[in-house]
PDB file of C-alpha atoms in Angstrom:
ATOM      1  CA  MET A   1       3.049  17.997 -30.069  1.00 48.00           C
ATOM      2  CA  LEU A   2       2.808  16.394 -26.668  1.00 50.00           C
ATOM      3  CA  VAL A   3       4.649  13.243 -27.749  1.00 60.00           C
ATOM      4  CA  VAL A   4       7.369  15.483 -29.198  1.00 66.00           C
ATOM      5  CA  LEU A   5       7.749  17.171 -25.811  1.00 69.00           C
ATOM      6  CA  ASP A   6       8.208  13.781 -24.168  1.00 76.00           C
ATOM      7  CA  ARG A   7      10.946  12.987 -26.656  1.00 83.00           C
ATOM      8  CA  TYR A   8      12.804  16.110 -25.566  1.00 83.00           C
ATOM      9  CA  ALA A   9      12.633  14.945 -21.963  1.00 79.00           C
ATOM     10  CA  PHE A  10      14.129  11.593 -22.922  1.00 85.00           C
ATOM     11  CA  VAL A  11      16.840  13.347 -24.916  1.00 88.00           C
ATOM     12  CA  SER A  12      17.608  15.383 -21.799  1.00 85.00           C
ATOM     13  CA  MET A  13      17.857  12.351 -19.662  1.00 85.00           C
ATOM     14  CA  ALA A  14      20.182  10.568 -22.192  1.00 90.00           C
ATOM     15  CA  ALA A  15      22.404  13.652 -22.248  1.00 89.00           C
ATOM     16  CA  ALA A  16      22.555  13.821 -18.422  1.00 86.00           C
ATOM     17  CA  LEU A  17      23.530  10.115 -18.226  1.00 90.00           C
ATOM     18  CA  ALA A  18      26.248  10.516 -20.835  1.00 92.00           C
ATOM     19  CA  THR A  19      27.764  13.675 -19.386  1.00 90.00           C
ATOM     20  CA  MET A  20      27.610  12.311 -15.877  1.00 89.00           C
ATOM     21  CA  GLY A  21      29.549   9.260 -16.880  1.00 92.00           C
ATOM     22  CA  ILE A  22      32.102  11.323 -18.808  1.00 93.00           C
ATOM     23  CA  LYS A  23      32.713  13.678 -15.879  1.00 89.00           C
ATOM     24  CA  VAL A  24      32.927  10.877 -13.300  1.00 90.00           C
ATOM     25  CA  ALA A  25      35.575   9.238 -15.496  1.00 91.00           C
ATOM     26  CA  GLY A  26      37.446  12.595 -15.668  1.00 90.00           C
ATOM     27  CA  TYR A  27      37.257  13.013 -11.875  1.00 87.00           C
ATOM     28  CA  LEU A  28      38.576   9.439 -11.231  1.00 89.00           C
ATOM     29  CA  GLY A  29      41.440  10.147 -13.646  1.00 88.00           C
ATOM     30  CA  THR A  30      42.459  13.563 -12.343  1.00 87.00           C
ATOM     31  CA  ALA A  31      41.131  13.837  -8.718  1.00 82.00           C
ATOM     32  CA  SER A  32      40.030  17.393  -9.613  1.00 84.00           C
ATOM     33  CA  VAL A  33      37.333  18.726  -7.229  1.00 80.00           C
ATOM     34  CA  GLY A  34      36.185  20.956 -10.081  1.00 78.00           C
ATOM     35  CA  LEU A  35      35.367  17.935 -12.102  1.00 84.00           C
ATOM     36  CA  LEU A  36      33.717  16.366  -9.167  1.00 80.00           C
ATOM     37  CA  ALA A  37      31.556  19.500  -8.869  1.00 76.00           C
ATOM     38  CA  ASP A  38      30.686  19.226 -12.554  1.00 78.00           C
ATOM     39  CA  ALA A  39      29.784  15.631 -12.169  1.00 82.00           C
ATOM     40  CA  LEU A  40      27.507  16.469  -9.283  1.00 77.00           C
ATOM     41  CA  GLU A  41      25.735  19.056 -11.415  1.00 74.00           C
ATOM     42  CA  SER A  42      25.195  16.385 -14.082  1.00 78.00           C
ATOM     43  CA  THR A  43      23.540  14.204 -11.452  1.00 78.00           C
ATOM     44  CA  VAL A  44      21.181  17.069 -10.782  1.00 75.00           C
ATOM     45  CA  ASN A  45      20.652  17.372 -14.490  1.00 71.00           C
ATOM     46  CA  LEU A  46      19.474  13.770 -14.610  1.00 78.00           C
ATOM     47  CA  ALA A  47      17.074  14.321 -11.740  1.00 76.00           C
ATOM     48  CA  ALA A  48      15.816  17.409 -13.431  1.00 72.00           C
ATOM     49  CA  ALA A  49      15.240  15.620 -16.702  1.00 72.00           C
ATOM     50  CA  MET A  50      13.141  12.918 -14.899  1.00 77.00           C
ATOM     51  CA  LEU A  51      11.107  15.713 -13.229  1.00 73.00           C
ATOM     52  CA  LEU A  52      10.711  17.341 -16.621  1.00 69.00           C
ATOM     53  CA  LEU A  53       9.094  14.206 -18.060  1.00 74.00           C
ATOM     54  CA  PHE A  54       6.812  13.968 -15.057  1.00 74.00           C
ATOM     55  CA  ALA A  55       5.786  17.626 -15.432  1.00 70.00           C
ATOM     56  CA  LEU A  56       5.097  17.415 -19.140  1.00 67.00           C
ATOM     57  CA  ARG A  57       2.916  14.313 -18.814  1.00 72.00           C
ATOM     58  CA  GLY A  58       1.149  15.542 -15.752  1.00 72.00           C
ATOM     59  CA  ALA A  59       0.442  19.113 -16.975  1.00 67.00           C
ATOM     60  CA  ARG A  60      -1.322  17.877 -20.120  1.00 68.00           C
ATOM     61  CA  LYS A  61      -4.012  15.972 -18.224  1.00 75.00           C
ATOM     62  CA  PRO A  62      -7.395  17.361 -19.096  1.00 74.00           C
ATOM     63  CA  ALA A  63      -9.457  19.446 -16.640  1.00 73.00           C
ATOM     64  CA  ASP A  64     -11.646  17.440 -14.251  1.00 74.00           C
ATOM     65  CA  ARG A  65     -14.118  18.166 -11.512  1.00 79.00           C
ATOM     66  CA  THR A  66     -11.344  18.726  -8.957  1.00 78.00           C
ATOM     67  CA  HIS A  67      -9.114  20.759 -11.256  1.00 76.00           C
ATOM     68  CA  ALA A  68     -11.480  22.780 -13.408  1.00 68.00           C
ATOM     69  CA  TYR A  69      -8.622  24.842 -14.944  1.00 73.00           C
ATOM     70  CA  GLY A  70      -6.449  21.874 -15.809  1.00 72.00           C
ATOM     71  CA  HIS A  71      -3.070  20.794 -14.384  1.00 74.00           C
ATOM     72  CA  GLY A  72      -0.822  23.320 -16.175  1.00 73.00           C
ATOM     73  CA  LYS A  73       0.601  24.727 -12.948  1.00 77.00           C
ATOM     74  CA  LEU A  74       2.393  21.392 -12.385  1.00 78.00           C
ATOM     75  CA  GLU A  75       5.118  22.763 -14.727  1.00 76.00           C
ATOM     76  CA  PHE A  76       5.660  25.633 -12.335  1.00 80.00           C
ATOM     77  CA  LEU A  77       5.792  23.337  -9.289  1.00 82.00           C
ATOM     78  CA  VAL A  78       8.331  20.975 -10.974  1.00 80.00           C
ATOM     79  CA  SER A  79      10.413  23.951 -12.137  1.00 79.00           C
ATOM     80  CA  GLY A  80      10.543  25.155  -8.518  1.00 85.00           C
ATOM     81  CA  VAL A  81      11.744  21.680  -7.418  1.00 83.00           C
ATOM     82  CA  GLU A  82      14.441  21.808 -10.098  1.00 79.00           C
ATOM     83  CA  GLY A  83      15.487  25.237  -8.787  1.00 85.00           C
ATOM     84  CA  LEU A  84      15.844  23.838  -5.350  1.00 87.00           C
ATOM     85  CA  LEU A  85      17.904  20.886  -6.734  1.00 82.00           C
ATOM     86  CA  VAL A  86      20.219  23.311  -8.475  1.00 81.00           C
ATOM     87  CA  LEU A  87      20.671  25.260  -5.195  1.00 88.00           C
ATOM     88  CA  ALA A  88      21.461  22.043  -3.440  1.00 86.00           C
ATOM     89  CA  ALA A  89      24.082  21.154  -6.049  1.00 81.00           C
ATOM     90  CA  ALA A  90      25.687  24.563  -5.572  1.00 85.00           C
ATOM     91  CA  GLY A  91      25.920  23.963  -1.808  1.00 88.00           C
ATOM     92  CA  GLY A  92      27.506  20.493  -2.387  1.00 82.00           C
ATOM     93  CA  ILE A  93      30.075  21.930  -4.802  1.00 81.00           C
ATOM     94  CA  ALA A  94      31.032  24.680  -2.324  1.00 86.00           C
ATOM     95  CA  LEU A  95      31.383  22.183   0.472  1.00 86.00           C
ATOM     96  CA  ALA A  96      33.579  19.880  -1.659  1.00 79.00           C
ATOM     97  CA  ALA A  97      35.814  22.774  -2.628  1.00 81.00           C
ATOM     98  CA  PHE A  98      36.225  23.742   1.072  1.00 86.00           C
ATOM     99  CA  GLU A  99      37.220  20.170   1.948  1.00 81.00           C
ATOM    100  CA  ARG A 100      39.767  20.143  -0.838  1.00 78.00           C
ATOM    101  CA  VAL A 101      41.333  23.309   0.628  1.00 83.00           C
ATOM    102  CA  GLN A 102      41.604  21.596   3.964  1.00 84.00           C
ATOM    103  CA  GLN A 103      43.071  18.437   2.441  1.00 80.00           C
ATOM    104  CA  PRO A 104      44.884  19.136  -0.853  1.00 80.00           C
ATOM    105  CA  VAL A 105      45.275  16.300  -3.304  1.00 76.00           C
ATOM    106  CA  PRO A 106      47.721  16.361  -6.286  1.00 78.00           C
ATOM    107  CA  LEU A 107      46.072  16.420  -9.642  1.00 80.00           C
ATOM    108  CA  THR A 108      46.953  13.912 -12.447  1.00 83.00           C
ATOM    109  CA  SER A 109      46.117  13.238 -16.123  1.00 87.00           C
ATOM    110  CA  LEU A 110      44.914  16.824 -16.720  1.00 87.00           C
ATOM    111  CA  ASP A 111      44.785  16.200 -20.486  1.00 90.00           C
ATOM    112  CA  LEU A 112      42.205  13.530 -19.912  1.00 91.00           C
ATOM    113  CA  GLY A 113      40.197  15.843 -17.655  1.00 89.00           C
ATOM    114  CA  MET A 114      40.207  18.645 -20.237  1.00 92.00           C
ATOM    115  CA  GLY A 115      39.049  16.268 -22.985  1.00 93.00           C
ATOM    116  CA  CYS A 116      36.224  15.002 -20.771  1.00 93.00           C
ATOM    117  CA  VAL A 117      35.107  18.607 -19.974  1.00 91.00           C
ATOM    118  CA  LEU A 118      35.038  19.570 -23.683  1.00 94.00           C
ATOM    119  CA  LEU A 119      33.059  16.521 -24.695  1.00 95.00           C
ATOM    120  CA  ALA A 120      30.523  16.954 -21.888  1.00 92.00           C
ATOM    121  CA  ALA A 121      30.113  20.658 -22.672  1.00 93.00           C
ATOM    122  CA  GLY A 122      29.525  19.928 -26.309  1.00 95.00           C
ATOM    123  CA  ILE A 123      26.724  17.465 -25.505  1.00 94.00           C
ATOM    124  CA  ASN A 124      25.057  19.808 -23.110  1.00 92.00           C
ATOM    125  CA  GLY A 125      25.305  22.787 -25.426  1.00 94.00           C
ATOM    126  CA  VAL A 126      23.580  20.968 -28.279  1.00 95.00           C
ATOM    127  CA  VAL A 127      20.813  19.511 -26.096  1.00 94.00           C
ATOM    128  CA  GLY A 128      20.322  22.784 -24.220  1.00 92.00           C
ATOM    129  CA  TRP A 129      19.908  24.657 -27.501  1.00 94.00           C
ATOM    130  CA  MET A 130      17.257  22.038 -28.625  1.00 91.00           C
ATOM    131  CA  LEU A 131      15.342  22.262 -25.407  1.00 90.00           C
ATOM    132  CA  LEU A 132      15.349  26.117 -25.330  1.00 91.00           C
ATOM    133  CA  ARG A 133      13.939  26.299 -28.833  1.00 90.00           C
ATOM    134  CA  ALA A 134      11.246  23.685 -28.041  1.00 87.00           C
ATOM    135  CA  GLY A 135      10.363  25.434 -24.726  1.00 84.00           C
ATOM    136  CA  ARG A 136       9.834  28.742 -26.392  1.00 83.00           C
ATOM    137  CA  ARG A 137       7.894  27.258 -29.341  1.00 82.00           C
ATOM    138  CA  HIS A 138       5.562  25.278 -27.097  1.00 78.00           C
ATOM    139  CA  ARG A 139       5.440  27.864 -24.245  1.00 72.00           C
ATOM    140  CA  SER A 140       6.820  25.307 -21.713  1.00 76.00           C
ATOM    141  CA  LEU A 141       8.542  26.780 -18.660  1.00 70.00           C
ATOM    142  CA  ALA A 142       9.767  23.278 -17.643  1.00 71.00           C
ATOM    143  CA  LEU A 143      11.576  22.800 -20.994  1.00 81.00           C
ATOM    144  CA  GLU A 144      13.121  26.380 -20.724  1.00 83.00           C
ATOM    145  CA  ALA A 145      14.172  25.733 -17.155  1.00 77.00           C
ATOM    146  CA  ASP A 146      15.931  22.467 -18.170  1.00 79.00           C
ATOM    147  CA  ALA A 147      17.644  24.210 -21.087  1.00 88.00           C
ATOM    148  CA  ARG A 148      18.874  27.054 -18.935  1.00 83.00           C
ATOM    149  CA  HIS A 149      20.189  24.493 -16.447  1.00 76.00           C
ATOM    150  CA  LEU A 150      22.176  22.830 -19.256  1.00 86.00           C
ATOM    151  CA  PHE A 151      23.569  26.134 -20.422  1.00 88.00           C
ATOM    152  CA  THR A 152      24.697  26.785 -16.866  1.00 80.00           C
ATOM    153  CA  ASP A 153      26.484  23.443 -16.986  1.00 81.00           C
ATOM    154  CA  VAL A 154      28.223  24.493 -20.301  1.00 88.00           C
ATOM    155  CA  ALA A 155      29.398  27.780 -18.651  1.00 82.00           C
ATOM    156  CA  SER A 156      30.640  25.841 -15.672  1.00 78.00           C
ATOM    157  CA  SER A 157      32.576  23.501 -17.926  1.00 85.00           C
ATOM    158  CA  ALA A 158      34.152  26.316 -19.786  1.00 86.00           C
ATOM    159  CA  GLY A 159      35.485  27.804 -16.557  1.00 81.00           C
ATOM    160  CA  LEU A 160      36.687  24.348 -15.425  1.00 83.00           C
ATOM    161  CA  PHE A 161      38.458  23.784 -18.714  1.00 89.00           C
ATOM    162  CA  VAL A 162      40.390  27.113 -18.219  1.00 85.00           C
ATOM    163  CA  ALA A 163      41.335  26.084 -14.696  1.00 83.00           C
ATOM    164  CA  LEU A 164      42.594  22.644 -15.757  1.00 86.00           C
ATOM    165  CA  ALA A 165      44.615  24.308 -18.519  1.00 88.00           C
ATOM    166  CA  VAL A 166      46.203  26.693 -16.055  1.00 86.00           C
ATOM    167  CA  MET A 167      47.028  23.982 -13.580  1.00 84.00           C
ATOM    168  CA  ARG A 168      48.541  21.831 -16.403  1.00 86.00           C
ATOM    169  CA  VAL A 169      51.087  24.647 -16.996  1.00 87.00           C
ATOM    170  CA  ARG A 170      51.511  25.670 -13.423  1.00 85.00           C
ATOM    171  CA  PRO A 171      50.907  22.633 -11.170  1.00 81.00           C
ATOM    172  CA  GLU A 172      51.826  24.657  -8.049  1.00 81.00           C
ATOM    173  CA  TRP A 173      48.677  26.778  -8.508  1.00 82.00           C
ATOM    174  CA  TRP A 174      46.570  23.999  -7.098  1.00 80.00           C
ATOM    175  CA  MET A 175      44.226  26.517  -5.376  1.00 83.00           C
ATOM    176  CA  VAL A 176      42.806  27.372  -8.738  1.00 83.00           C
ATOM    177  CA  ASP A 177      40.862  24.085  -8.650  1.00 81.00           C
ATOM    178  CA  PRO A 178      38.797  24.774  -5.466  1.00 83.00           C
ATOM    179  CA  ALA A 179      38.594  28.497  -6.358  1.00 85.00           C
ATOM    180  CA  VAL A 180      36.964  27.640  -9.752  1.00 81.00           C
ATOM    181  CA  ALA A 181      34.663  25.197  -7.889  1.00 80.00           C
ATOM    182  CA  TRP A 182      33.466  28.052  -5.603  1.00 86.00           C
ATOM    183  CA  LEU A 183      32.894  30.397  -8.611  1.00 83.00           C
ATOM    184  CA  LEU A 184      30.916  27.598 -10.318  1.00 78.00           C
ATOM    185  CA  ALA A 185      28.892  27.074  -7.157  1.00 83.00           C
ATOM    186  CA  ALA A 186      28.002  30.788  -7.019  1.00 87.00           C
ATOM    187  CA  HIS A 187      27.007  30.825 -10.666  1.00 79.00           C
ATOM    188  CA  ILE A 188      24.889  27.679 -10.312  1.00 79.00           C
ATOM    189  CA  ALA A 189      23.187  29.079  -7.177  1.00 87.00           C
ATOM    190  CA  TRP A 190      22.258  32.285  -9.067  1.00 87.00           C
ATOM    191  CA  THR A 191      20.688  30.152 -11.884  1.00 79.00           C
ATOM    192  CA  GLY A 192      18.824  27.966  -9.386  1.00 84.00           C
ATOM    193  CA  GLY A 193      17.477  31.020  -7.579  1.00 89.00           C
ATOM    194  CA  ASP A 194      16.225  32.491 -10.827  1.00 85.00           C
ATOM    195  CA  ILE A 195      14.421  29.332 -11.806  1.00 82.00           C
ATOM    196  CA  LEU A 196      12.836  29.143  -8.373  1.00 88.00           C
ATOM    197  CA  VAL A 197      11.643  32.776  -8.462  1.00 89.00           C
ATOM    198  CA  ARG A 198      10.104  32.315 -11.922  1.00 82.00           C
ATOM    199  CA  SER A 199       8.234  29.180 -10.740  1.00 84.00           C
ATOM    200  CA  ILE A 200       6.923  31.006  -7.707  1.00 87.00           C
ATOM    201  CA  HIS A 201       5.670  33.877  -9.920  1.00 81.00           C
ATOM    202  CA  GLY A 202       3.796  31.328 -12.024  1.00 78.00           C
ATOM    203  CA  LEU A 203       2.227  29.639  -8.987  1.00 81.00           C
ATOM    204  CA  LEU A 204       1.094  33.095  -7.778  1.00 80.00           C
ATOM    205  CA  ASP A 205      -0.720  33.772 -11.032  1.00 77.00           C
ATOM    206  CA  ALA A 206       1.589  36.360 -12.472  1.00 78.00           C
ATOM    207  CA  GLY A 207       0.182  38.144 -15.554  1.00 83.00           C
ATOM    208  CA  LEU A 208       1.138  37.549 -19.137  1.00 86.00           C
ATOM    209  CA  ASP A 209       4.403  38.897 -20.536  1.00 84.00           C
ATOM    210  CA  ASP A 210       4.571  42.331 -22.142  1.00 87.00           C
ATOM    211  CA  ASP A 211       4.624  40.936 -25.794  1.00 86.00           C
ATOM    212  CA  GLU A 212       1.540  38.828 -25.011  1.00 88.00           C
ATOM    213  CA  LEU A 213      -0.285  41.768 -23.483  1.00 89.00           C
ATOM    214  CA  GLN A 214       0.661  43.838 -26.504  1.00 90.00           C
ATOM    215  CA  ALA A 215      -0.756  41.159 -28.817  1.00 90.00           C
ATOM    216  CA  LEU A 216      -3.995  41.086 -26.772  1.00 90.00           C
ATOM    217  CA  ASP A 217      -4.197  44.934 -27.034  1.00 88.00           C
ATOM    218  CA  ASP A 218      -3.725  44.684 -30.808  1.00 89.00           C
ATOM    219  CA  VAL A 219      -6.688  42.271 -31.100  1.00 91.00           C
ATOM    220  CA  LEU A 220      -8.979  44.562 -29.049  1.00 89.00           C
ATOM    221  CA  ARG A 221      -7.807  47.568 -30.965  1.00 87.00           C
ATOM    222  CA  ASP A 222      -8.553  45.956 -34.302  1.00 88.00           C
ATOM    223  CA  ALA A 223     -12.063  45.118 -33.044  1.00 88.00           C
ATOM    224  CA  ASP A 224     -12.593  48.684 -31.891  1.00 86.00           C
ATOM    225  CA  VAL A 225     -14.223  47.783 -28.543  1.00 88.00           C
ATOM    226  CA  ASP A 226     -14.255  49.450 -25.115  1.00 88.00           C
ATOM    227  CA  TYR A 227     -13.447  47.317 -22.038  1.00 87.00           C
ATOM    228  CA  HIS A 228     -12.131  47.380 -18.519  1.00 88.00           C
ATOM    229  CA  ALA A 229     -11.172  45.111 -15.617  1.00 88.00           C
ATOM    230  CA  LEU A 230      -8.753  43.119 -17.736  1.00 90.00           C
ATOM    231  CA  ARG A 231      -6.978  40.222 -15.908  1.00 91.00           C
ATOM    232  CA  THR A 232      -4.491  37.792 -17.203  1.00 92.00           C
ATOM    233  CA  ARG A 233      -2.606  34.731 -15.881  1.00 88.00           C
ATOM    234  CA  ARG A 234      -0.719  31.681 -17.007  1.00 82.00           C
ATOM    235  CA  ALA A 235      -0.780  27.979 -16.030  1.00 77.00           C
ATOM    236  CA  GLY A 236       1.991  26.146 -17.718  1.00 70.00           C
ATOM    237  CA  ARG A 237       1.363  26.376 -21.529  1.00 70.00           C
ATOM    238  CA  GLN A 238      -2.179  27.724 -20.945  1.00 80.00           C
ATOM    239  CA  ARG A 239      -3.123  31.331 -20.785  1.00 87.00           C
ATOM    240  CA  PHE A 240      -6.231  32.796 -19.132  1.00 90.00           C
ATOM    241  CA  VAL A 241      -7.816  36.185 -19.973  1.00 94.00           C
ATOM    242  CA  ASP A 242     -10.916  37.787 -18.676  1.00 92.00           C
ATOM    243  CA  PHE A 243     -12.321  41.347 -19.051  1.00 93.00           C
ATOM    244  CA  HIS A 244     -15.547  43.366 -19.006  1.00 93.00           C
ATOM    245  CA  LEU A 245     -16.732  44.310 -22.495  1.00 92.00           C
ATOM    246  CA  LEU A 246     -18.831  47.459 -22.844  1.00 91.00           C
ATOM    247  CA  VAL A 247     -21.530  47.318 -25.521  1.00 91.00           C
ATOM    248  CA  PRO A 248     -24.416  49.611 -26.455  1.00 89.00           C
ATOM    249  CA  GLY A 249     -27.404  49.257 -24.131  1.00 85.00           C
ATOM    250  CA  HIS A 250     -29.726  48.376 -26.983  1.00 87.00           C
ATOM    251  CA  MET A 251     -27.597  45.486 -28.196  1.00 88.00           C
ATOM    252  CA  SER A 252     -29.382  42.169 -27.957  1.00 90.00           C
ATOM    253  CA  VAL A 253     -28.050  39.095 -26.066  1.00 90.00           C
ATOM    254  CA  GLN A 254     -27.571  37.283 -29.299  1.00 92.00           C
ATOM    255  CA  GLU A 255     -25.569  40.171 -30.778  1.00 92.00           C
ATOM    256  CA  SER A 256     -23.456  40.447 -27.619  1.00 91.00           C
ATOM    257  CA  HIS A 257     -22.784  36.766 -27.695  1.00 93.00           C
ATOM    258  CA  ALA A 258     -21.726  36.934 -31.369  1.00 94.00           C
ATOM    259  CA  LEU A 259     -19.282  39.740 -30.605  1.00 93.00           C
ATOM    260  CA  CYS A 260     -17.824  37.938 -27.688  1.00 94.00           C
ATOM    261  CA  SER A 261     -17.370  34.807 -29.792  1.00 94.00           C
ATOM    262  CA  GLN A 262     -15.647  36.809 -32.397  1.00 93.00           C
ATOM    263  CA  LEU A 263     -13.276  38.352 -29.886  1.00 94.00           C
ATOM    264  CA  GLU A 264     -12.482  34.961 -28.306  1.00 94.00           C
ATOM    265  CA  ALA A 265     -11.682  33.406 -31.681  1.00 94.00           C
ATOM    266  CA  SER A 266      -9.413  36.367 -32.557  1.00 93.00           C
ATOM    267  CA  ILE A 267      -7.594  36.131 -29.290  1.00 94.00           C
ATOM    268  CA  GLU A 268      -7.119  32.372 -29.712  1.00 92.00           C
ATOM    269  CA  ARG A 269      -5.710  32.897 -33.200  1.00 91.00           C
ATOM    270  CA  ARG A 270      -3.208  35.444 -31.927  1.00 90.00           C
ATOM    271  CA  LEU A 271      -2.399  33.742 -28.673  1.00 90.00           C
ATOM    272  CA  PRO A 272      -2.907  29.999 -29.089  1.00 86.00           C
ATOM    273  CA  GLY A 273      -3.877  28.077 -25.874  1.00 80.00           C
ATOM    274  CA  THR A 274      -5.789  31.097 -24.365  1.00 89.00           C
ATOM    275  CA  GLN A 275      -9.023  30.614 -22.585  1.00 89.00           C
ATOM    276  CA  THR A 276     -10.953  33.954 -22.558  1.00 93.00           C
ATOM    277  CA  VAL A 277     -13.964  34.809 -20.367  1.00 92.00           C
ATOM    278  CA  ILE A 278     -15.834  37.997 -21.263  1.00 93.00           C
ATOM    279  CA  HIS A 279     -18.427  39.757 -19.032  1.00 93.00           C
ATOM    280  CA  VAL A 280     -20.754  41.976 -21.010  1.00 92.00           C
ATOM    281  CA  GLU A 281     -21.880  45.359 -19.574  1.00 90.00           C
ATOM    282  CA  PRO A 282     -24.080  48.131 -21.177  1.00 90.00           C
ATOM    283  CA  ARG A 283     -22.055  51.153 -22.115  1.00 81.00           C
ATOM    284  CA  ASP A 284     -24.747  53.524 -20.846  1.00 68.00           C
ATOM    285  CA  ASP A 285     -24.666  52.073 -17.345  1.00 56.00           C
ATOM    286  CA  GLY A 286     -23.712  55.063 -15.076  1.00 52.00           C
ATOM    287  CA  HIS A 287     -21.901  52.732 -12.668  1.00 52.00           C
ATOM    288  CA  VAL A 288     -19.232  51.702 -15.195  1.00 50.00           C
ATOM    289  CA  GLU A 289     -15.899  53.405 -14.469  1.00 53.00           C
ATOM    290  CA  ASN A 290     -12.334  53.255 -15.746  1.00 54.00           C
ATOM    291  CA  VAL A 291     -13.464  52.578 -19.311  1.00 53.00           C
ATOM    292  CA  GLN A 292     -10.455  51.648 -21.373  1.00 58.00           C
ATOM    293  CA  ARG A 293      -9.718  51.922 -25.061  1.00 54.00           C
ATOM    294  CA  PRO A 294      -7.184  49.552 -26.576  1.00 53.00           C
ATOM    295  CA  GLY A 295      -3.796  51.161 -26.978  1.00 50.00           C
ATOM    296  CA  VAL A 296      -4.619  54.013 -24.560  1.00 44.00           C
ATOM    297  CA  GLN A 297      -2.783  54.175 -21.236  1.00 42.00           C
ATOM    298  CA  GLU A 298      -5.094  54.731 -18.319  1.00 44.00           C
ATOM    299  CA  GLU A 299      -4.174  57.491 -15.907  1.00 39.00           C
ATOM    300  CA  GLU A 300      -5.258  55.554 -12.862  1.00 40.00           C
ATOM    301  CA  SER A 301      -2.678  53.106 -11.581  1.00 36.00           C
ATOM    302  CA  CYS A 302      -3.476  49.408 -11.884  1.00 39.00           C
ATOM    303  CA  ASP A 303      -1.873  46.314 -10.417  1.00 38.00           C
ATOM    304  CA  THR A 304      -2.685  43.310 -12.562  1.00 36.00           C
ATOM    305  CA  THR A 305      -1.011  43.895 -15.946  1.00 36.00           C
ATOM    306  CA  LYS A 306       2.217  45.144 -17.373  1.00 35.00           C
ATOM    307  CA  SER A 307       1.343  47.025 -20.498  1.00 34.00           C
ATOM    308  CA  SER A 308      -0.981  49.569 -21.941  1.00 34.00           C
ATOM    309  CA  SER A 309      -3.704  46.986 -21.604  1.00 36.00           C
ATOM    310  CA  ALA A 310      -3.884  47.744 -17.918  1.00 35.00           C
ATOM    311  CA  SER A 311      -6.682  46.435 -15.759  1.00 36.00           C
ATOM    312  CA  CYS A 312      -8.544  48.026 -12.897  1.00 37.00           C
ATOM    313  CA  SER A 313     -11.150  46.626 -10.606  1.00 34.00           C
TER     314      SER A 313
END
């Protein structure tokens, strides 16, 4: 699987190189600042693809004495850098559009420009779809971030194509070119900000998604166990779960261990890549509070999960 993920990173780099060359050729032929903006975004795509390969290879390094939980968070860090690159590209596009308003340049060979835009959009659309499917299948935020970046490029190219078509019919509407560039810059900035926020959430140990929490709740419900103090987090493609399991006071250590092993195996089958830590407590301990039954919403407010499998300290 890991070699396959590397291949997706190389495909992304190849697409970035191809579309960058196509858009630069279109800009040189038309002098459109919109095409220049699109070419600049492809340059960012290339840098993002290189970062993606670095993240995928670094995040899969096994745990060591210094990083006992592995290196999965590297994906979040690299995704954050990609978000910053996208924001920088948006700023550069906005600046180029402003300069074009100050110093207008007549556009030429718009048919060439429109063809270049369509070709580049097609390449990015196909590659983005491939990366998105792979990212969701392998739970890779880095792949998903790169895919969303490419889809942003496709949307940008669609707007640019319309602008070039309008200016081909009405050359006097030259302001459409920088106006579209500003719109693209705003859209790109929104995408970059979203990628950055998601990466920050990951670095700050945000809990698992609602569907994952529901799957965890289903496993515990099927096992018919009581628990509390549930906590979850993610590090790249790895998930981490820990909770306190309540067992009868007369249950032996061996029996408790067997039950924990069964629960851990069930969670791993339902949520592959999950490391589970279970702390056993006797059910008849008078100090145990906030006991939770799977599928039952606790009345007390909690702050570490997002579903009925709430956790309280």
